[in-house]
Coordinates of C-alpha atoms and ligand atoms in Angstrom, one line a residue:
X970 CA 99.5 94.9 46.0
X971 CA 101.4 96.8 43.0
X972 CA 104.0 94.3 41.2
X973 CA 106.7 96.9 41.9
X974 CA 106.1 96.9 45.1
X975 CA 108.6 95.6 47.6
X976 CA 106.2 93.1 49.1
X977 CA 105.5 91.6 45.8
X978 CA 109.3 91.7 44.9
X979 CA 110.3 90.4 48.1
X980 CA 107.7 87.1 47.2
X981 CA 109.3 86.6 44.2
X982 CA 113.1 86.5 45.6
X983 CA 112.0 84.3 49.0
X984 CA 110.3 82.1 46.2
X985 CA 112.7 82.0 43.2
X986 CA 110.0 81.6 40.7
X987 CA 112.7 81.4 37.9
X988 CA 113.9 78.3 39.3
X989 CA 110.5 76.7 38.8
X990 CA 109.8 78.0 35.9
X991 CA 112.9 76.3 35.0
X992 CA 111.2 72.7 36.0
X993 CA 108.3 73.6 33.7
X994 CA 109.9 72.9 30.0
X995 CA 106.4 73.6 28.1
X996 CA 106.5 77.3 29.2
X997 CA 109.8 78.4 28.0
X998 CA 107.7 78.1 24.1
X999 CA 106.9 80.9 22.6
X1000 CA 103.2 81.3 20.4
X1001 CA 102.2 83.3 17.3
X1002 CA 106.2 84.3 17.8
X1003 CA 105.4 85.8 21.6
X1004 CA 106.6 84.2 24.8
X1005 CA 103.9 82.0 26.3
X1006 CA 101.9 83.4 29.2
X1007 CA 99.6 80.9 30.5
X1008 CA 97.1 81.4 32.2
X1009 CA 94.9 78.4 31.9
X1010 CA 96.0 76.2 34.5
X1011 CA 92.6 75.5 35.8
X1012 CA 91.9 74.0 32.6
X1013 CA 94.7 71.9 33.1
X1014 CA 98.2 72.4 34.4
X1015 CA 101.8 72.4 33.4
X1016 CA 103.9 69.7 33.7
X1017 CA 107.3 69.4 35.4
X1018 CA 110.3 67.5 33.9
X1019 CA 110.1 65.4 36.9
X1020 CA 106.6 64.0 35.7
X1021 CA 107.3 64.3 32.1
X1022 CA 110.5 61.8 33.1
X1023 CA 109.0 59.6 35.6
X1024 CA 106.6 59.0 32.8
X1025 CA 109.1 58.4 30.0
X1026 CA 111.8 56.4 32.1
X1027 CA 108.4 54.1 33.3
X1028 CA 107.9 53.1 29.4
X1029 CA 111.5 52.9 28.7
X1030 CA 112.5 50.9 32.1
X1031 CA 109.8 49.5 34.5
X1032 CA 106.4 48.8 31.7
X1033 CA 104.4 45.7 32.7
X1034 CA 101.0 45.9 34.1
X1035 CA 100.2 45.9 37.7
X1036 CA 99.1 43.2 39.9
X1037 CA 99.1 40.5 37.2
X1038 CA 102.7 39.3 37.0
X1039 CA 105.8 37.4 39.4
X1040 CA 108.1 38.8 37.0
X1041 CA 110.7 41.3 37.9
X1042 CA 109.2 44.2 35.7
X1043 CA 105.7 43.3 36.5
X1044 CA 106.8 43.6 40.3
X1045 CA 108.7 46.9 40.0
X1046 CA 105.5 48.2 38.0
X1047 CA 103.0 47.3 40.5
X1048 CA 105.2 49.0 43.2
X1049 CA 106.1 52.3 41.3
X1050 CA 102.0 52.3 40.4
X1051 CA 101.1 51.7 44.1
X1052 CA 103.7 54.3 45.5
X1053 CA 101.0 56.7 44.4
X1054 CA 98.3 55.7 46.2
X1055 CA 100.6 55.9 49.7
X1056 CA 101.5 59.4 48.4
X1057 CA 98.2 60.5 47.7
X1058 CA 96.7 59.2 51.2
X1059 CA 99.4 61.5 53.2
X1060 CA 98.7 63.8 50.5
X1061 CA 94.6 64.8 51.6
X1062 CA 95.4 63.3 55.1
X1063 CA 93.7 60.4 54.2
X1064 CA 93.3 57.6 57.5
X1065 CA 94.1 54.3 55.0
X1066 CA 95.4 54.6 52.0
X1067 CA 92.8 51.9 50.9
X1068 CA 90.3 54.1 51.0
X1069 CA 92.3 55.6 48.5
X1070 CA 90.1 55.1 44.9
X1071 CA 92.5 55.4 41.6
X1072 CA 90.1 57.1 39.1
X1073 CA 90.4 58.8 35.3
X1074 CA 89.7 62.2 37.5
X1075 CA 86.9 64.0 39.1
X1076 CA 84.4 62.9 36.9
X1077 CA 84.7 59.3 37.3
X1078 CA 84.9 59.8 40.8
X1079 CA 81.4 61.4 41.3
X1080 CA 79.9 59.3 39.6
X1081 CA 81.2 55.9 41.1
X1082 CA 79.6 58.2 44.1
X1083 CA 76.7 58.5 42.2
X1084 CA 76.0 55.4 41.3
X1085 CA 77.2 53.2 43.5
X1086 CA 76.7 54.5 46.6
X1087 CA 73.8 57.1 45.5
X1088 CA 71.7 55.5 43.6
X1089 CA 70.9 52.2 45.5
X1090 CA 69.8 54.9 48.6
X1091 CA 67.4 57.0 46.7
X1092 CA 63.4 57.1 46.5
X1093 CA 60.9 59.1 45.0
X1094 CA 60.4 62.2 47.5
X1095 CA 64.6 62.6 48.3
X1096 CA 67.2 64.8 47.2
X1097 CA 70.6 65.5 46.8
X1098 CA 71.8 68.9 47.7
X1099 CA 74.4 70.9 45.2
X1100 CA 75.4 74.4 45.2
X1101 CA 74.8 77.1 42.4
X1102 CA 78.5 77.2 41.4
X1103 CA 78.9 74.1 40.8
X1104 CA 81.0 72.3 37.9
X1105 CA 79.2 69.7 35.5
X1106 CA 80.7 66.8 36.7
X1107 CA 79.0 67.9 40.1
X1108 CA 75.3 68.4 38.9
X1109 CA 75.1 65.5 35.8
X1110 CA 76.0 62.8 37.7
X1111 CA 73.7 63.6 40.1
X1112 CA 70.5 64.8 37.6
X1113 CA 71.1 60.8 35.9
X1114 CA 70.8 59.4 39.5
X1115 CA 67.6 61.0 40.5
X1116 CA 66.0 60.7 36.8
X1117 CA 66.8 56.7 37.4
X1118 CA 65.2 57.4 41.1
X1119 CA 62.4 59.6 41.2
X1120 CA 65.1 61.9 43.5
X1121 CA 65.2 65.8 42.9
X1122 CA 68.3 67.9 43.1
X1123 CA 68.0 70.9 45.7
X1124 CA 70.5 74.0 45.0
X1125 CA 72.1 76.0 47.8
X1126 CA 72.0 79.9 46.9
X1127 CA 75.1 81.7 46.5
X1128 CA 75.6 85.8 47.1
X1129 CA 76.7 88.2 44.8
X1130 CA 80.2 88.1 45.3
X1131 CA 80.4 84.2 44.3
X1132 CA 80.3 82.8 48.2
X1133 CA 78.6 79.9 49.9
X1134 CA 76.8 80.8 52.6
X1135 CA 76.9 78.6 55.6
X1136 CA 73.0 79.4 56.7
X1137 CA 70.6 79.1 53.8
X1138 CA 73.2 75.9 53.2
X1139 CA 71.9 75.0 56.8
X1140 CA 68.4 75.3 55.9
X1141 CA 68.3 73.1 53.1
X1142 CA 69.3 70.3 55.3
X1143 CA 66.2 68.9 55.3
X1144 CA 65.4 65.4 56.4
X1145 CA 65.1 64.6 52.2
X1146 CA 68.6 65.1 51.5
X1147 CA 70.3 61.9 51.3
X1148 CA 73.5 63.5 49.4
X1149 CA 75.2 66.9 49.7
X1150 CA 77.6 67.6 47.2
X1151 CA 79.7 71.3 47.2
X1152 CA 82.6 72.3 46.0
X1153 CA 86.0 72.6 47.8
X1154 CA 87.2 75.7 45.1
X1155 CA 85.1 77.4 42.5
X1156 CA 86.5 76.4 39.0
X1157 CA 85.1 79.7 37.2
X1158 CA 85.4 82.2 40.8
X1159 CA 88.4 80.7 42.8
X1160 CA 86.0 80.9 46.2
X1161 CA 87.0 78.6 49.0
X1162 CA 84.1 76.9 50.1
X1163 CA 83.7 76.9 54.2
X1164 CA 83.8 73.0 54.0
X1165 CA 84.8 72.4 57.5
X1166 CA 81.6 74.0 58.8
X1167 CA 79.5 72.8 55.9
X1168 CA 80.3 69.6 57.1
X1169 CA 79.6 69.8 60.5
X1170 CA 76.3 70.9 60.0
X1171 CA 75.7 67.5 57.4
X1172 CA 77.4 65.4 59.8
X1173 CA 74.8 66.7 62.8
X1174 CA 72.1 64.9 60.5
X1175 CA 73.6 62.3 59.3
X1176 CA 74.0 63.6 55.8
X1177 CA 76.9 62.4 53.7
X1178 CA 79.3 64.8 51.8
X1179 CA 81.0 64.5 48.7
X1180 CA 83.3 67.2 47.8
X1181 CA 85.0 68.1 44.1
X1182 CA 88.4 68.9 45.4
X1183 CA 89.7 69.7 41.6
X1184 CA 90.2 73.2 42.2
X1185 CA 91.5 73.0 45.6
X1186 CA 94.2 70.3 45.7
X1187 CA 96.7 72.2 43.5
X1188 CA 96.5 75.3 46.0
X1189 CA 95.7 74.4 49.2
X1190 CA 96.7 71.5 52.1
X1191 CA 93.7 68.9 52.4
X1192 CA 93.5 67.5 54.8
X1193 CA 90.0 65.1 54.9
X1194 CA 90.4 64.0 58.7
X1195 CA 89.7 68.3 59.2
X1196 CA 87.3 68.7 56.7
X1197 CA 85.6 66.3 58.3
X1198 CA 83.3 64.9 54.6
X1199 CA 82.7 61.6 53.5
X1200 CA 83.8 61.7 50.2
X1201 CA 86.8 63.5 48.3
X1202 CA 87.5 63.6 44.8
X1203 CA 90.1 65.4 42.6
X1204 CA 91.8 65.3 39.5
X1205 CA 95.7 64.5 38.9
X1206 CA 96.0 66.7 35.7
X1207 CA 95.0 69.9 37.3
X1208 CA 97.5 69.4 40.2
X1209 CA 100.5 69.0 38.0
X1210 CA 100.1 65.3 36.8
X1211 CA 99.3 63.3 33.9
X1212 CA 96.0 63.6 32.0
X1213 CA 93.6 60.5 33.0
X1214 CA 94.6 60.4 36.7
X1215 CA 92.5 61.0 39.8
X1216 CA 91.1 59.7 43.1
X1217 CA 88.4 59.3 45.3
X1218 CA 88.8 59.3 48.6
X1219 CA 86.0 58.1 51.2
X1220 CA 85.7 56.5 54.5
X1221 CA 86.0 53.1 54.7
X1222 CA 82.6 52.2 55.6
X1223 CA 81.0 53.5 52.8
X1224 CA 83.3 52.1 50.9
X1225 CA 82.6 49.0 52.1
X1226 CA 78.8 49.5 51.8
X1227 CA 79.3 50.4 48.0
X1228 CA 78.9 48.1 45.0
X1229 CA 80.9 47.5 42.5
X1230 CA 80.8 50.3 39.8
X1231 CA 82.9 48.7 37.2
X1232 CA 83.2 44.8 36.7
X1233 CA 86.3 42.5 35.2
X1234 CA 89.4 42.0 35.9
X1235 CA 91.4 43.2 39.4
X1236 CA 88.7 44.0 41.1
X1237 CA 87.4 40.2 41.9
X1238 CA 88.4 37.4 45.1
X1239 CA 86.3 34.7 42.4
X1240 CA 84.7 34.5 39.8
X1241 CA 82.1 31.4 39.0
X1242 CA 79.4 31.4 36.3
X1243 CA 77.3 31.2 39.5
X1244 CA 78.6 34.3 41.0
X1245 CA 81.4 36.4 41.4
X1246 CA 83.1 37.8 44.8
X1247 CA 84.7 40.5 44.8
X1248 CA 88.4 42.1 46.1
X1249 CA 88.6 44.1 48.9
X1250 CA 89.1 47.9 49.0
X1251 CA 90.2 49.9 47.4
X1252 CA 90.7 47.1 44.0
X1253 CA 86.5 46.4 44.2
X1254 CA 87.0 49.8 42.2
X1255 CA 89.3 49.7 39.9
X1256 CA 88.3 46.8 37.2
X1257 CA 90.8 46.9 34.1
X1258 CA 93.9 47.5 33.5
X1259 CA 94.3 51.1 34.4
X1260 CA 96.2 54.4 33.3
X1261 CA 99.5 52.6 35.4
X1262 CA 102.2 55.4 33.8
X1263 CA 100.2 58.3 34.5
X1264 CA 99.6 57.3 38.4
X1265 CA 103.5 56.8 37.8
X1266 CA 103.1 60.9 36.9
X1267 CA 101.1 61.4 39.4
X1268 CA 103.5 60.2 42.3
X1269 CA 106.2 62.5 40.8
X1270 CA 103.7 65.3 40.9
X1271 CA 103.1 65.0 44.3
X1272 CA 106.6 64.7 45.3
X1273 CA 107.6 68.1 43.0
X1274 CA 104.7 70.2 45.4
X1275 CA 105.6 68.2 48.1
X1276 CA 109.9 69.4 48.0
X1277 CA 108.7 72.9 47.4
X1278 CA 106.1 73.1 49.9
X1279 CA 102.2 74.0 49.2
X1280 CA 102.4 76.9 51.8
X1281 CA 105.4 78.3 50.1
X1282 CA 103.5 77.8 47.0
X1283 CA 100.2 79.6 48.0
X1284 CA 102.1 82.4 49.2
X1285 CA 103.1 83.0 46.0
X1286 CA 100.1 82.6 44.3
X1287 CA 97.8 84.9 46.9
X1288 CA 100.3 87.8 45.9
X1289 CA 99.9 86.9 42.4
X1290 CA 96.0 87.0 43.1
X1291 CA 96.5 90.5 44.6
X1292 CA 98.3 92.1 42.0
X1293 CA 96.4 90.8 39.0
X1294 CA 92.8 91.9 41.3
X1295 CA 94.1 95.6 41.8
X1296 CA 95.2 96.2 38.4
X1297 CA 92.8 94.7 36.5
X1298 CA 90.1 96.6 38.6
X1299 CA 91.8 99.8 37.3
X1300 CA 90.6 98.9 34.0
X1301 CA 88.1 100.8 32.3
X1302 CA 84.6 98.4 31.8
X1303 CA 86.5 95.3 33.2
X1304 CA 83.9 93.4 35.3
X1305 CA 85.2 90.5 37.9
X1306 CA 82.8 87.6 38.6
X1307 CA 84.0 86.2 41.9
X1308 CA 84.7 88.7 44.6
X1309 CA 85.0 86.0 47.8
X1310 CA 86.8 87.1 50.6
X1311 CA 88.5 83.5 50.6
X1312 CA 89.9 82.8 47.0
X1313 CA 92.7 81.0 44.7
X1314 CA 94.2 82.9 42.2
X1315 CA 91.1 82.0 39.3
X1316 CA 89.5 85.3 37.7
X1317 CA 86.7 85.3 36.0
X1318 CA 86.1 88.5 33.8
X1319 CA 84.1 90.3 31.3
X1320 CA 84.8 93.7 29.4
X1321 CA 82.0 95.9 28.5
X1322 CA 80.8 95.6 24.8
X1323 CA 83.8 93.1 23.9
X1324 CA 82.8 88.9 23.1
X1325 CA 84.9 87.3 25.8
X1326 CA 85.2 84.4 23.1
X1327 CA 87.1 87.6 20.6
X1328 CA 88.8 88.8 23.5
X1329 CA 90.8 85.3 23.8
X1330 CA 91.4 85.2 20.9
X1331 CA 93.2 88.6 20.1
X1332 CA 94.7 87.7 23.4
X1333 CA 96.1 84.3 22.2
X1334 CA 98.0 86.3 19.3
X1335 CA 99.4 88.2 22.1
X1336 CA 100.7 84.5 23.4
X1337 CA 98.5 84.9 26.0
X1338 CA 96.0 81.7 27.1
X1339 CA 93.2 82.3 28.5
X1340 CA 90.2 80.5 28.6
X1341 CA 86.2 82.1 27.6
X1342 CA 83.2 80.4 27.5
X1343 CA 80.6 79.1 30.3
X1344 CA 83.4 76.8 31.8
X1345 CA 81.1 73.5 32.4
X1346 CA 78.9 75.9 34.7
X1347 CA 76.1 76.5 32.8
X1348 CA 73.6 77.3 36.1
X1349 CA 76.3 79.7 37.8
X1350 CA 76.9 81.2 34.4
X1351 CA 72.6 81.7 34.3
X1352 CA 72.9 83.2 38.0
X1353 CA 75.8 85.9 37.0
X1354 CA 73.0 86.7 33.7
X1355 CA 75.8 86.3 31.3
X1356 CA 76.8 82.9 28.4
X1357 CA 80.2 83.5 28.7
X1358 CA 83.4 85.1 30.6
X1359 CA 87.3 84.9 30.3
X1360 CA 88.8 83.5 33.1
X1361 CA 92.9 83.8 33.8
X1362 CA 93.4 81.3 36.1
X1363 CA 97.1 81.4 37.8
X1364 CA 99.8 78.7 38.9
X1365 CA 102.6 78.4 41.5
X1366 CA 105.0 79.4 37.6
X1367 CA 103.3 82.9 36.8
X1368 CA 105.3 85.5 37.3
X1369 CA 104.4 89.2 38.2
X1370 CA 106.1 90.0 35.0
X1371 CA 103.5 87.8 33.5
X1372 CA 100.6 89.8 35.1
X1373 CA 101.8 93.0 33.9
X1374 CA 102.5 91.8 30.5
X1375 CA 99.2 90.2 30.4
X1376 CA 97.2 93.4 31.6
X1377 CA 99.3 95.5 28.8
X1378 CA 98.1 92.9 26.0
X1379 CA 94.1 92.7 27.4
X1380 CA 95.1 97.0 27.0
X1381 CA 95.9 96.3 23.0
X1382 CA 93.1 94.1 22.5
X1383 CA 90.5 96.1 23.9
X1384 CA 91.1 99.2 21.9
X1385 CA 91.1 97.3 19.0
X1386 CA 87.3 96.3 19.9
X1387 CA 86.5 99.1 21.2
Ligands
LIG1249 N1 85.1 69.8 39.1 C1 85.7 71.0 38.9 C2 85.4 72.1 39.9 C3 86.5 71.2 37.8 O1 87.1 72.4 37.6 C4 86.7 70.1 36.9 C5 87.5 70.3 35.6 O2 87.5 71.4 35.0 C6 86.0 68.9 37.1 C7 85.2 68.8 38.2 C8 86.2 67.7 36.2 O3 87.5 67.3 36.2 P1 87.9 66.1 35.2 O4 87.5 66.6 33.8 O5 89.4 66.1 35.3 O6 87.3 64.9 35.6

């Protein structure tokens, strides 16, 4: 799609980007004296006023901690703090929302997978199943596991263009594998993952599924009733929230059948020097006082998407994804890495003879924000041959302005290393 186009036009007017962009206060700043264009938001998103404030008006109105106090404030907290979790369990579909795990983010959330309900399962001889494209916090976790067990990891090939497929996946089901673990969106390609089927196949053999739903929840519905896993986890500050916020979602009797991961306070029934019994799901997990304004965030995140309407939003963003694929593939030397039929608007890149890390940064003089480097994907980045690549990943705020204002400044900038 061209950005003059009518289609793309008519996108922008049924959408009203400038209205949103208008929620977003960060991006009205300029850099190096040049009007922001970010295009980072798989790093971590912007925030809307409406989290920014629900934040702010928790610390100037509502601060006590949760769960502790009778008191008025301490009440009001604990229901503002708990609000989320409802929000969050309608949010991915979820059955109960006490299955519904309050984590710092992805990363904690694997790893209470990892070693609570991982780790007590494993045996010299299994393994846990991950794919090639993989983020960090979906292969360490699991490496620390089997090094504790005497487990392997097993890695499910992808193709060329940067996409799962569903049969060698198939294959590797082996009896072994007491874990597969696969992500919902590629963080460095933007490929949807055909979790639905994945599943199906795991499910036929009784193995669980954990899936990293970072990249996924701030573009597309979840729903984990039709995904059909076992375990969901995702991040709150990629999907609009606060920083330190995130979730694991999994079905109740694993849950259940887990450990505790953390131990102290909130997440106990008693506690006697002789032993300790714990609370029920989903407070078992959630020892400590935890991060009670940024869940606050969170819930205001979820009710921004929510009144605008992730399939008004996604439209947006696949037209965005068009335009920015078609005219950056008219560049001269400009390589994409992630060609999946199925994608989100994330774009991995290199230009012939240019440093990717140089590249961002003549582009971040052009108040353009990018990001270059391997990602946290060290083994996909091995796969593709390369140590580095830029990646423009988009939001429901870009613009198509922004794209062709982005392509003009990658035009400078690669002259000047040419
Ligand atoms: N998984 C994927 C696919 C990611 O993109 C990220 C963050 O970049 C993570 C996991 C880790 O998320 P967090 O650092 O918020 O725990």
């Amino acid at each position: 799609m061209n950005a003059s186009s009518p289609s793309s036009k008519g996108d922008q007017d049924a959408f009203d980007v400038e209205r949103i962009r208008g929620d977003f206060p960060l991006l009205a700043r300029t850099v190096h004296g040049k009007p922001l264009i970010y295009l980072d938001s798989a790093n971590t998103s912007q925030k809307p006023a409406a989290v920014i404030d629900s934040v702010d008006r928790f610390y100037r109105h509502t601060n006590a901690n949760v769960a502790r106090a009778v008191h008025a404030l301490g009440e009001e907290a604990t229901s503002a703090y708990e609000a989320t979790r409802d929000k969050l369990a309608r949010f991915i579909n979820a059955p109960s929302r006490d299955e519904v795990i309050f984590t710092s983010g992805t990363t904690q959330a694997i790893n209470l997978v990892a070693y609570s309900y991982a780790l007590p399962r494993l045996q010299p001889g299994d393994t846990i199943l991950v794919t090639q494209m993989e983020h960090h916090a979906n292969i360490v976790p699991w490496q620390l596991v089997c090094e504790r067990s005497g487990a392997t990891l097993k890695v499910a090939p992808i193709n060329e263009a940067g996409e799962l497929i569903v049969d060698p996946f198939v294959e590797l089901l082996t009896p072994d594998v007491k874990l597969a673990a696969v992500t919902h969106v590629s963080n460095v390609l933007g490929t949807i993952n055909p979790i639905s089927a994945l599943s199906r196949e795991c499910r036929k053999r009784g193995i669980p599924l954990l899936v990293d739903g970072s990249q996924a929840a701030p573009h597309l519905r979840i729903d984990v009733r039709a995904l059909g896993c076992d375990f969901y986890a995702l991040t709150g500050h990629k999907l609009f929230g606060p920083t330190g916020t995130g979730m694991l979602w999994a079905k109740r009797e694993h849950l259940n059948a887990m450990p505790p991961f953390f131990g102290g306070g909130e997440m106990i029934r008693e506690v006697k020097f002789e032993g300790t019994t714990f609370a029920d799901i989903p407070h078992k997990f959630e020892a400590g006082t935890p991060n009670i304004a940024g869940f606050v965030g969170l819930g205001a995140a979820l009710d921004y998407v929510n009144g605008i309407g992730l399939e008004k939003l996604a439209g947006h963003e696949q037209a965005l994804l068009s335009h920015a694929t078609e005219s950056m593939s008219n560049v001269p030397g400009l390589r994409i890495i992630g060609e999946a039929v199925e994608k989100v608007p994330v774009i991995s890149f290199l230009i012939e003879g240019a440093h990717a890390h140089d590249l961002a940064t003549l582009l971040d003089h052009e108040g353009v924000a990018v990001r270059s480097g391997h990602h946290c994907a060290h083994p996909l980045m091995q796969f593709y041959g390369v140590a580095a690549t830029l990646r423009a990943s988009l939001a429901f705020y870009n613009t198509h302005e922004e794209i062709d204002a982005f392509l003009a400044a990658l035009e400078r900038v690669r002259k000047l290393l040419a």
